[in-house]
Amino acid sequence: MTRRKKIYEGKAKILYEGPEPGTLIQYFKDDATAFNAEKHAVIEGKGVLNNRISEFVMSSLNLIGVPTHFIRRLNMREQLIREVEIIPLEVVVRNIAAGSLSKRLGIPEGEALPRSIVEFYYKNDALGDPMVAEEHITAFNWASTQEIDDIMALALRINDYLSGLFAGVGIRLVDFKLEFGRLYEGEMVRTVLADEISPDSCRLWDAATNNKLDKDRFRQDLGGVSEAYAEVATRLGIFRDPKSAFAEGGAA
Ligand code: UDP
């Protein structure tokens, strides 16, 4: 890899300075963490698969007019993105009960929710990303009321589109996490989708068997993590078959 300025290193990605002002390079690592980084492993090929899956999802969203930070994929592990100011919220959209919602409210995992639910968490590792209400978000100036409105509208639109996209390839979109950023364009500020959308940030269940095709395989030690991610990529048509996902990407 060429020497260049590292802007930020997270748990699964690194951000480098981009080739032009206002751009960054997003590098996908093979590292996986869970339970606020208490659990860590390296899953060979995961970064390559997430780069491809996130590219596919972000460019599809760009096509339907959802503004995102994504510009283009550069190579097996990197994509060129627009530099944004990250809004310190994790926005979770849920269609089916699972994970922390099931635990918190005692709703059995797998139960369809009466409607899609959007939740906000304050992005702060030291605090373990606590759930917050709009009241906290506006009182502490993490985002404005207008930005919350924009985020809600975008999150629900993304959910509708992705639920259909995944349903078309036999996958249930159970829930997922989004991050948004502020894109400064002269005098204007726009709220755009940032970060990634991949099996690291979504719960994806096979529609026929409820087999988990996402990071829960890592969280719950089910094994076959990269194989499941490759299955998602293959069903989306990114690779011809799961084997070629590894041949074309796994080793890079
Ligand atoms: N999620 C994520 N990053 C986080 C927390 C959650 O990508 O730091 C995703 C997670 O993969 C799932 C959804 O957000 O698709 C909802 O997660 P949940 O609140 O159920 O938390 P978890 O059970 O993952 O702790």
mmCIF file of C-alpha atoms in Angstrom, residues 101-213:
data_model
loop_
_atom_site.group_PDB
_atom_site.id
_atom_site.type_symbol
_atom_site.label_atom_id
_atom_site.label_comp_id
_atom_site.label_asym_id
_atom_site.label_seq_id
_atom_site.Cartn_x
_atom_site.Cartn_y
_atom_site.Cartn_z
ATOM 1 C CA LEU A 101 -34.972 -5.038 20.767
ATOM 2 C CA SER A 102 -35.955 -8.612 21.623
ATOM 3 C CA LYS A 103 -33.901 -8.468 24.817
ATOM 4 C CA ARG A 104 -35.097 -5.044 25.919
ATOM 5 C CA LEU A 105 -38.801 -5.524 25.235
ATOM 6 C CA GLY A 106 -39.157 -9.302 25.515
ATOM 7 C CA ILE A 107 -40.387 -9.720 21.943
ATOM 8 C CA PRO A 108 -39.430 -13.147 20.561
ATOM 9 C CA GLU A 109 -36.741 -13.028 17.890
ATOM 10 C CA GLY A 110 -38.305 -13.433 14.452
ATOM 11 C CA GLU A 111 -41.652 -11.799 15.268
ATOM 12 C CA ALA A 112 -42.695 -9.336 12.560
ATOM 13 C CA LEU A 113 -43.061 -5.806 13.955
ATOM 14 C CA PRO A 114 -46.415 -4.011 13.488
ATOM 15 C CA ARG A 115 -44.521 -1.422 11.423
ATOM 16 C CA SER A 116 -40.935 -0.473 10.727
ATOM 17 C CA ILE A 117 -39.301 1.130 13.759
ATOM 18 C CA VAL A 118 -36.470 3.680 13.635
ATOM 19 C CA GLU A 119 -34.239 4.030 16.693
ATOM 20 C CA PHE A 120 -31.361 6.392 17.508
ATOM 21 C CA TYR A 121 -28.206 5.526 19.433
ATOM 22 C CA TYR A 122 -25.552 8.043 20.466
ATOM 23 C CA LYS A 123 -22.305 7.062 18.726
ATOM 24 C CA ASN A 124 -19.919 6.835 21.652
ATOM 25 C CA ASP A 125 -17.815 3.708 22.244
ATOM 26 C CA ALA A 126 -16.870 4.691 25.802
ATOM 27 C CA LEU A 127 -20.578 4.748 26.711
ATOM 28 C CA GLY A 128 -21.429 1.649 24.632
ATOM 29 C CA ASP A 129 -23.604 3.546 22.121
ATOM 30 C CA PRO A 130 -26.608 4.245 24.411
ATOM 31 C CA MET A 131 -30.093 4.532 22.942
ATOM 32 C CA VAL A 132 -31.331 8.131 22.903
ATOM 33 C CA ALA A 133 -34.531 10.021 22.093
ATOM 34 C CA GLU A 134 -34.967 12.999 19.755
ATOM 35 C CA GLU A 135 -35.081 15.143 22.899
ATOM 36 C CA HIS A 136 -31.471 14.256 23.728
ATOM 37 C CA ILE A 137 -30.345 14.688 20.136
ATOM 38 C CA THR A 138 -31.658 18.231 19.819
ATOM 39 C CA ALA A 139 -30.908 19.292 23.422
ATOM 40 C CA PHE A 140 -27.247 18.281 23.098
ATOM 41 C CA ASN A 141 -27.028 19.609 19.522
ATOM 42 C CA TRP A 142 -25.972 16.296 17.959
ATOM 43 C CA ALA A 143 -28.388 17.028 15.114
ATOM 44 C CA SER A 144 -31.075 19.620 14.356
ATOM 45 C CA THR A 145 -34.809 18.925 14.121
ATOM 46 C CA GLN A 146 -34.533 19.390 10.340
ATOM 47 C CA GLU A 147 -31.699 16.855 10.179
ATOM 48 C CA ILE A 148 -33.699 14.348 12.238
ATOM 49 C CA ASP A 149 -36.621 14.786 9.803
ATOM 50 C CA ASP A 150 -34.269 14.237 6.841
ATOM 51 C CA ILE A 151 -32.711 11.179 8.500
ATOM 52 C CA MET A 152 -36.131 9.630 9.279
ATOM 53 C CA ALA A 153 -37.336 10.132 5.708
ATOM 54 C CA LEU A 154 -34.112 8.757 4.201
ATOM 55 C CA ALA A 155 -33.980 5.805 6.618
ATOM 56 C CA LEU A 156 -37.529 4.714 5.748
ATOM 57 C CA ARG A 157 -36.914 5.143 2.022
ATOM 58 C CA ILE A 158 -33.714 3.120 2.254
ATOM 59 C CA ASN A 159 -35.583 0.466 4.234
ATOM 60 C CA ASP A 160 -38.348 0.165 1.613
ATOM 61 C CA TYR A 161 -35.866 -0.063 -1.219
ATOM 62 C CA LEU A 162 -33.505 -2.514 0.470
ATOM 63 C CA SER A 163 -36.309 -4.717 1.815
ATOM 64 C CA GLY A 164 -37.459 -5.169 -1.785
ATOM 65 C CA LEU A 165 -33.942 -5.627 -3.131
ATOM 66 C CA PHE A 166 -33.173 -8.382 -0.616
ATOM 67 C CA ALA A 167 -36.642 -9.984 -0.855
ATOM 68 C CA GLY A 168 -35.980 -10.359 -4.575
ATOM 69 C CA VAL A 169 -33.013 -12.610 -3.808
ATOM 70 C CA GLY A 170 -34.714 -14.611 -1.053
ATOM 71 C CA ILE A 171 -33.357 -12.652 1.911
ATOM 72 C CA ARG A 172 -35.315 -11.017 4.760
ATOM 73 C CA LEU A 173 -33.962 -7.628 5.862
ATOM 74 C CA VAL A 174 -34.523 -7.995 9.615
ATOM 75 C CA ASP A 175 -32.803 -4.796 10.750
ATOM 76 C CA PHE A 176 -29.830 -2.594 9.896
ATOM 77 C CA LYS A 177 -27.772 0.350 11.095
ATOM 78 C CA LEU A 178 -27.138 3.541 9.148
ATOM 79 C CA GLU A 179 -24.884 6.524 9.675
ATOM 80 C CA PHE A 180 -25.375 9.931 8.129
ATOM 81 C CA GLY A 181 -23.088 12.862 7.486
ATOM 82 C CA ARG A 182 -23.198 16.530 6.609
ATOM 83 C CA LEU A 183 -21.968 17.287 3.119
ATOM 84 C CA TYR A 184 -20.873 20.903 2.779
ATOM 85 C CA GLU A 185 -21.380 22.269 -0.736
ATOM 86 C CA GLY A 186 -20.555 25.986 -0.681
ATOM 87 C CA GLU A 187 -23.244 27.627 1.448
ATOM 88 C CA MET A 188 -25.365 24.487 1.453
ATOM 89 C CA VAL A 189 -25.311 21.557 3.870
ATOM 90 C CA ARG A 190 -26.915 18.279 2.831
ATOM 91 C CA THR A 191 -27.652 15.188 4.918
ATOM 92 C CA VAL A 192 -26.216 12.171 3.112
ATOM 93 C CA LEU A 193 -25.891 8.464 3.859
ATOM 94 C CA ALA A 194 -22.338 7.589 4.965
ATOM 95 C CA ASP A 195 -20.348 4.645 6.366
ATOM 96 C CA GLU A 196 -21.272 1.259 4.834
ATOM 97 C CA ILE A 197 -24.210 -1.067 4.301
ATOM 98 C CA SER A 198 -23.034 -4.671 4.519
ATOM 99 C CA PRO A 199 -23.697 -7.905 6.436
ATOM 100 C CA ASP A 200 -21.629 -6.299 9.238
ATOM 101 C CA SER A 201 -24.356 -3.704 9.747
ATOM 102 C CA CYS A 202 -27.515 -5.623 8.720
ATOM 103 C CA ARG A 203 -29.363 -8.701 9.922
ATOM 104 C CA LEU A 204 -30.083 -10.761 6.823
ATOM 105 C CA TRP A 205 -31.994 -14.039 7.087
ATOM 106 C CA ASP A 206 -32.554 -16.547 4.334
ATOM 107 C CA ALA A 207 -36.278 -16.233 3.556
ATOM 108 C CA ALA A 208 -36.823 -19.989 3.275
ATOM 109 C CA THR A 209 -34.741 -21.315 6.193
ATOM 110 C CA ASN A 210 -34.134 -18.241 8.430
ATOM 111 C CA ASN A 211 -30.446 -19.136 8.191
ATOM 112 C CA LYS A 212 -28.392 -16.110 9.314
ATOM 113 C CA LEU A 213 -26.315 -14.504 6.547
#
